[in-house]
mmCIF file of C-alpha atoms in Angstrom:
data_model
loop_
_atom_site.group_PDB
_atom_site.id
_atom_site.type_symbol
_atom_site.label_atom_id
_atom_site.label_comp_id
_atom_site.label_asym_id
_atom_site.label_seq_id
_atom_site.Cartn_x
_atom_site.Cartn_y
_atom_site.Cartn_z
ATOM 1 C CA UNK A 1 -4.905 -18.620 -0.841
ATOM 2 C CA UNK A 2 -6.713 -19.877 2.227
ATOM 3 C CA UNK A 3 -7.168 -16.390 3.759
ATOM 4 C CA UNK A 4 -6.309 -14.668 7.046
ATOM 5 C CA UNK A 5 -8.034 -15.389 10.344
ATOM 6 C CA UNK A 6 -7.527 -14.423 13.983
ATOM 7 C CA UNK A 7 -6.682 -17.203 16.426
ATOM 8 C CA UNK A 8 -5.476 -17.612 20.015
ATOM 9 C CA UNK A 9 -2.002 -18.922 20.836
ATOM 10 C CA UNK A 10 -2.775 -21.736 23.294
ATOM 11 C CA UNK A 11 0.624 -21.498 25.001
ATOM 12 C CA UNK A 12 0.590 -17.731 25.624
ATOM 13 C CA UNK A 13 -3.109 -16.863 25.382
ATOM 14 C CA UNK A 14 -2.281 -14.048 22.924
ATOM 15 C CA UNK A 15 -4.327 -13.240 19.845
ATOM 16 C CA UNK A 16 -2.421 -13.913 16.597
ATOM 17 C CA UNK A 17 -3.075 -13.599 12.880
ATOM 18 C CA UNK A 18 -3.022 -16.813 10.867
ATOM 19 C CA UNK A 19 -2.478 -16.698 7.112
ATOM 20 C CA UNK A 20 -2.977 -19.901 5.133
ATOM 21 C CA UNK A 21 -2.075 -20.921 1.600
ATOM 22 C CA UNK A 22 -2.690 -24.181 -0.230
ATOM 23 C CA UNK A 23 0.611 -25.797 -1.171
ATOM 24 C CA UNK A 24 -0.820 -26.912 -4.507
ATOM 25 C CA UNK A 25 -1.556 -23.318 -5.542
ATOM 26 C CA UNK A 26 1.866 -21.733 -5.076
ATOM 27 C CA UNK A 27 4.257 -23.385 -2.635
ATOM 28 C CA UNK A 28 6.740 -20.489 -2.648
ATOM 29 C CA UNK A 29 4.364 -17.531 -2.257
ATOM 30 C CA UNK A 30 3.741 -17.644 1.497
ATOM 31 C CA UNK A 31 7.307 -18.752 2.246
ATOM 32 C CA UNK A 32 8.576 -15.737 0.323
ATOM 33 C CA UNK A 33 6.248 -13.462 2.267
ATOM 34 C CA UNK A 34 7.579 -14.925 5.526
ATOM 35 C CA UNK A 35 11.161 -14.213 4.417
ATOM 36 C CA UNK A 36 10.255 -10.584 3.676
ATOM 37 C CA UNK A 37 8.649 -10.080 7.090
ATOM 38 C CA UNK A 38 11.871 -11.371 8.640
ATOM 39 C CA UNK A 39 13.972 -8.930 6.602
ATOM 40 C CA UNK A 40 11.755 -6.110 7.874
ATOM 41 C CA UNK A 41 11.724 -7.396 11.448
ATOM 42 C CA UNK A 42 12.038 -4.647 14.058
ATOM 43 C CA UNK A 43 10.527 -1.870 11.981
ATOM 44 C CA UNK A 44 7.696 0.177 13.459
ATOM 45 C CA UNK A 45 4.368 -1.116 12.179
ATOM 46 C CA UNK A 46 5.811 -4.425 10.915
ATOM 47 C CA UNK A 47 4.200 -7.543 12.459
ATOM 48 C CA UNK A 48 6.447 -10.234 13.930
ATOM 49 C CA UNK A 49 6.466 -13.725 12.440
ATOM 50 C CA UNK A 50 5.639 -16.146 15.257
ATOM 51 C CA UNK A 51 5.816 -19.373 13.269
ATOM 52 C CA UNK A 52 5.844 -20.709 9.725
ATOM 53 C CA UNK A 53 5.403 -24.288 8.605
ATOM 54 C CA UNK A 54 3.344 -26.942 6.858
ATOM 55 C CA UNK A 55 0.113 -28.400 8.150
ATOM 56 C CA UNK A 56 -1.399 -31.097 5.936
ATOM 57 C CA UNK A 57 -1.919 -29.496 2.483
ATOM 58 C CA UNK A 58 -1.490 -25.959 3.785
ATOM 59 C CA UNK A 59 1.351 -23.609 4.612
ATOM 60 C CA UNK A 60 0.646 -21.551 7.720
ATOM 61 C CA UNK A 61 2.131 -18.176 8.617
ATOM 62 C CA UNK A 62 1.481 -17.019 12.201
ATOM 63 C CA UNK A 63 2.043 -13.310 12.927
ATOM 64 C CA UNK A 64 1.174 -10.637 15.454
ATOM 65 C CA UNK A 65 -2.476 -9.598 15.354
ATOM 66 C CA UNK A 66 -2.492 -5.864 14.692
ATOM 67 C CA UNK A 67 -6.084 -4.884 15.467
ATOM 68 C CA UNK A 68 -8.591 -3.047 13.255
ATOM 69 C CA UNK A 69 -7.630 -1.811 9.794
ATOM 70 C CA UNK A 70 -7.937 1.805 8.689
ATOM 71 C CA UNK A 71 -11.074 0.793 6.796
ATOM 72 C CA UNK A 72 -12.544 -0.599 10.022
ATOM 73 C CA UNK A 73 -11.753 2.642 11.862
ATOM 74 C CA UNK A 74 -13.108 4.694 8.968
ATOM 75 C CA UNK A 75 -16.429 2.890 9.222
ATOM 76 C CA UNK A 76 -16.417 3.206 13.021
ATOM 77 C CA UNK A 77 -16.000 6.989 12.648
ATOM 78 C CA UNK A 78 -19.009 7.240 10.340
ATOM 79 C CA UNK A 79 -16.798 7.178 7.219
ATOM 80 C CA UNK A 80 -15.317 10.567 8.039
ATOM 81 C CA UNK A 81 -11.813 11.274 9.331
ATOM 82 C CA UNK A 82 -10.782 14.700 10.571
ATOM 83 C CA UNK A 83 -8.036 16.581 8.722
ATOM 84 C CA UNK A 84 -5.764 15.983 11.718
ATOM 85 C CA UNK A 85 -6.268 12.220 11.494
ATOM 86 C CA UNK A 86 -5.726 12.233 7.725
ATOM 87 C CA UNK A 87 -2.496 14.235 8.040
ATOM 88 C CA UNK A 88 -1.191 11.914 10.755
ATOM 89 C CA UNK A 89 -2.013 8.844 8.634
ATOM 90 C CA UNK A 90 -0.195 10.350 5.632
ATOM 91 C CA UNK A 91 2.889 11.186 7.699
ATOM 92 C CA UNK A 92 3.122 7.737 9.276
ATOM 93 C CA UNK A 93 2.376 5.923 6.011
ATOM 94 C CA UNK A 94 5.217 7.728 4.198
ATOM 95 C CA UNK A 95 7.570 6.753 7.040
ATOM 96 C CA UNK A 96 6.508 3.093 6.692
ATOM 97 C CA UNK A 97 6.988 3.131 2.920
ATOM 98 C CA UNK A 98 10.426 4.736 3.292
ATOM 99 C CA UNK A 99 11.500 2.031 5.744
ATOM 100 C CA UNK A 100 10.244 -0.726 3.464
ATOM 101 C CA UNK A 101 11.994 0.782 0.432
ATOM 102 C CA UNK A 102 15.300 1.218 2.245
ATOM 103 C CA UNK A 103 15.397 -2.078 4.118
ATOM 104 C CA UNK A 104 17.160 -4.484 1.785
ATOM 105 C CA UNK A 105 16.018 -2.682 -1.362
ATOM 106 C CA UNK A 106 12.770 -4.621 -1.379
ATOM 107 C CA UNK A 107 9.894 -3.351 -3.493
ATOM 108 C CA UNK A 108 6.327 -3.662 -2.249
ATOM 109 C CA UNK A 109 3.054 -3.182 -4.060
ATOM 110 C CA UNK A 110 -0.139 -3.702 -2.099
ATOM 111 C CA UNK A 111 0.586 -6.939 -0.297
ATOM 112 C CA UNK A 112 3.849 -8.512 0.857
ATOM 113 C CA UNK A 113 2.783 -11.586 -1.118
ATOM 114 C CA UNK A 114 3.245 -9.479 -4.269
ATOM 115 C CA UNK A 115 6.754 -8.317 -3.341
ATOM 116 C CA UNK A 116 9.837 -8.899 -5.436
ATOM 117 C CA UNK A 117 13.507 -8.065 -5.107
ATOM 118 C CA UNK A 118 14.342 -4.734 -6.742
ATOM 119 C CA UNK A 119 17.916 -5.033 -8.011
ATOM 120 C CA UNK A 120 20.174 -2.125 -8.900
ATOM 121 C CA UNK A 121 20.070 -3.146 -12.573
ATOM 122 C CA UNK A 122 16.288 -2.767 -12.514
ATOM 123 C CA UNK A 123 16.607 0.980 -11.998
ATOM 124 C CA UNK A 124 17.144 1.680 -15.694
ATOM 125 C CA UNK A 125 14.812 -0.822 -17.335
ATOM 126 C CA UNK A 126 11.065 -1.025 -17.038
ATOM 127 C CA UNK A 127 9.292 -4.202 -18.059
ATOM 128 C CA UNK A 128 6.155 -4.019 -20.187
ATOM 129 C CA UNK A 129 3.103 -6.218 -20.701
ATOM 130 C CA UNK A 130 2.647 -7.218 -17.066
ATOM 131 C CA UNK A 131 -0.692 -8.148 -15.513
ATOM 132 C CA UNK A 132 -2.385 -5.752 -13.095
ATOM 133 C CA UNK A 133 -1.250 -6.569 -9.564
ATOM 134 C CA UNK A 134 -2.882 -5.580 -6.289
ATOM 135 C CA UNK A 135 -6.104 -3.649 -5.740
ATOM 136 C CA UNK A 136 -7.593 -1.661 -8.650
ATOM 137 C CA UNK A 137 -8.796 1.106 -6.344
ATOM 138 C CA UNK A 138 -5.261 2.144 -5.368
ATOM 139 C CA UNK A 139 -3.184 0.792 -8.271
ATOM 140 C CA UNK A 140 -0.744 3.205 -9.904
ATOM 141 C CA UNK A 141 -1.144 4.273 -13.520
ATOM 142 C CA UNK A 142 2.003 2.304 -14.430
ATOM 143 C CA UNK A 143 0.418 -0.785 -12.895
ATOM 144 C CA UNK A 144 -2.720 -0.311 -15.022
ATOM 145 C CA UNK A 145 -0.569 0.117 -18.127
ATOM 146 C CA UNK A 146 1.240 -3.179 -17.536
ATOM 147 C CA UNK A 147 4.576 -1.569 -16.716
ATOM 148 C CA UNK A 148 7.021 -2.738 -14.078
ATOM 149 C CA UNK A 149 6.770 -0.792 -10.844
ATOM 150 C CA UNK A 150 9.284 0.964 -8.622
ATOM 151 C CA UNK A 151 9.239 3.196 -5.540
ATOM 152 C CA UNK A 152 7.177 5.893 -7.262
ATOM 153 C CA UNK A 153 4.275 3.504 -7.775
ATOM 154 C CA UNK A 154 4.071 2.758 -4.044
ATOM 155 C CA UNK A 155 4.039 6.487 -3.346
ATOM 156 C CA UNK A 156 1.282 7.071 -5.915
ATOM 157 C CA UNK A 157 -0.858 4.229 -4.557
ATOM 158 C CA UNK A 158 -0.457 5.609 -1.060
ATOM 159 C CA UNK A 159 -1.627 9.019 -2.285
ATOM 160 C CA UNK A 160 -5.061 7.656 -3.192
ATOM 161 C CA UNK A 161 -5.689 6.518 0.402
ATOM 162 C CA UNK A 162 -6.227 9.951 2.060
ATOM 163 C CA UNK A 163 -8.303 10.999 -0.965
ATOM 164 C CA UNK A 164 -10.509 7.951 -0.365
ATOM 165 C CA UNK A 165 -10.878 8.877 3.315
ATOM 166 C CA UNK A 166 -11.653 12.519 2.532
ATOM 167 C CA UNK A 167 -14.190 11.814 -0.220
ATOM 168 C CA UNK A 168 -15.652 8.604 1.187
ATOM 169 C CA UNK A 169 -14.965 6.901 -2.132
ATOM 170 C CA UNK A 170 -12.821 7.386 -5.223
ATOM 171 C CA UNK A 171 -14.356 8.493 -8.560
ATOM 172 C CA UNK A 172 -13.586 5.145 -10.199
ATOM 173 C CA UNK A 173 -15.417 3.051 -7.604
ATOM 174 C CA UNK A 174 -18.797 1.537 -8.396
ATOM 175 C CA UNK A 175 -18.464 1.672 -12.190
ATOM 176 C CA UNK A 176 -21.200 -0.180 -14.082
ATOM 177 C CA UNK A 177 -19.397 -2.248 -16.701
ATOM 178 C CA UNK A 178 -19.936 -5.585 -18.399
ATOM 179 C CA UNK A 179 -16.529 -7.209 -17.811
ATOM 180 C CA UNK A 180 -13.552 -7.025 -15.485
ATOM 181 C CA UNK A 181 -11.305 -6.040 -18.406
ATOM 182 C CA UNK A 182 -13.605 -3.144 -19.199
ATOM 183 C CA UNK A 183 -13.497 -2.081 -15.558
ATOM 184 C CA UNK A 184 -9.678 -2.067 -15.606
ATOM 185 C CA UNK A 185 -9.686 0.044 -18.765
ATOM 186 C CA UNK A 186 -12.213 2.546 -17.412
ATOM 187 C CA UNK A 187 -10.354 2.951 -14.116
ATOM 188 C CA UNK A 188 -7.059 3.450 -15.932
ATOM 189 C CA UNK A 189 -8.575 6.087 -18.210
ATOM 190 C CA UNK A 190 -10.107 7.938 -15.265
ATOM 191 C CA UNK A 191 -6.848 7.988 -13.324
ATOM 192 C CA UNK A 192 -4.975 9.260 -16.368
ATOM 193 C CA UNK A 193 -7.510 12.027 -16.986
ATOM 194 C CA UNK A 194 -8.032 13.257 -13.400
ATOM 195 C CA UNK A 195 -5.243 15.383 -11.951
ATOM 196 C CA UNK A 196 -4.283 15.429 -8.304
ATOM 197 C CA UNK A 197 -5.750 18.925 -8.065
ATOM 198 C CA UNK A 198 -9.150 17.760 -9.328
ATOM 199 C CA UNK A 199 -9.167 14.709 -7.046
ATOM 200 C CA UNK A 200 -8.493 16.792 -3.950
ATOM 201 C CA UNK A 201 -10.395 19.983 -4.815
ATOM 202 C CA UNK A 202 -12.969 20.743 -2.133
ATOM 203 C CA UNK A 203 -11.967 17.739 -0.030
ATOM 204 C CA UNK A 204 -8.340 18.139 1.027
ATOM 205 C CA UNK A 205 -5.723 20.914 1.321
ATOM 206 C CA UNK A 206 -3.448 21.605 -1.661
ATOM 207 C CA UNK A 207 -0.592 19.595 -0.121
ATOM 208 C CA UNK A 208 -2.359 16.339 -0.967
ATOM 209 C CA UNK A 209 -2.671 17.345 -4.633
ATOM 210 C CA UNK A 210 0.995 18.367 -4.628
ATOM 211 C CA UNK A 211 1.872 14.939 -3.237
ATOM 212 C CA UNK A 212 -0.080 13.081 -5.928
ATOM 213 C CA UNK A 213 1.262 15.202 -8.768
ATOM 214 C CA UNK A 214 4.800 14.699 -7.442
ATOM 215 C CA UNK A 215 4.328 10.907 -7.236
ATOM 216 C CA UNK A 216 2.931 10.679 -10.754
ATOM 217 C CA UNK A 217 5.800 12.774 -12.098
ATOM 218 C CA UNK A 218 8.580 10.583 -10.692
ATOM 219 C CA UNK A 219 10.561 8.688 -13.299
ATOM 220 C CA UNK A 220 10.890 4.919 -13.058
ATOM 221 C CA UNK A 221 13.564 3.898 -10.562
ATOM 222 C CA UNK A 222 13.924 7.359 -9.007
ATOM 223 C CA UNK A 223 13.799 7.369 -5.233
ATOM 224 C CA UNK A 224 11.129 9.670 -3.791
ATOM 225 C CA UNK A 225 12.168 12.528 -1.531
ATOM 226 C CA UNK A 226 10.456 11.185 1.561
ATOM 227 C CA UNK A 227 11.532 14.118 3.749
ATOM 228 C CA UNK A 228 9.996 16.591 1.311
ATOM 229 C CA UNK A 229 6.705 14.684 1.267
ATOM 230 C CA UNK A 230 6.505 14.455 5.046
ATOM 231 C CA UNK A 231 7.306 18.171 5.358
ATOM 232 C CA UNK A 232 4.322 18.956 3.138
ATOM 233 C CA UNK A 233 1.935 17.396 5.612
ATOM 234 C CA UNK A 234 3.735 18.533 8.762
ATOM 235 C CA UNK A 235 3.676 22.153 7.628
ATOM 236 C CA UNK A 236 -0.039 21.901 6.924
ATOM 237 C CA UNK A 237 -0.482 20.317 10.364
ATOM 238 C CA UNK A 238 1.235 23.330 11.948
ATOM 239 C CA UNK A 239 -0.579 25.840 9.729
ATOM 240 C CA UNK A 240 -3.898 24.402 10.919
ATOM 241 C CA UNK A 241 -2.819 24.912 14.522
ATOM 242 C CA UNK A 242 -3.173 21.201 15.247
ATOM 243 C CA UNK A 243 -1.482 19.481 18.157
#
């Protein structure tokens, strides 16, 4: 993958995001990602595809530039978000995941480049022996164990994000190990041994632990109750007297 850069559209003067991929590496990967963005077109928080095509030995995907990431904002705020900000992020993120899950029954992991079609027949069978996909920091336990993923895994991965913001880091970051395989094993073991309650204790209200425990308890192929999860955070928002 050639990476993502910010460029200026010479015809409109607008800033755009440019994602490049070498054709020799995987000619279908970026094209597939473009198709998924088009399926999701019109959803809140989904960037528009401006152009896709081939330039020399590269495929180029041109999309809306969306501004700073949450990590950028986290650093700008001195690596500390208020509870209000964290609750608002959780509420909006669940809404985005629900839209993605419902729109064309497409499954997402961390990146749209890792997406695959989630057919109805997949709901009852879970593949084994798969390689870890996405970012270790937020990967679900199923992902670490080489199992096929479904909606629950997206919900679990999302649950680690507010914990990261509240703590400043996750317990499995910065491990001193000899190999990448050993790191994967250690992270998996830590996630399996640390409950949602322990992860959130002293950092976040109980609703975040409830969310994580709920996500981890979902069976493969079972749709999450998005309304229930959003109510958890909205009730806490109200209980805190936030506006």
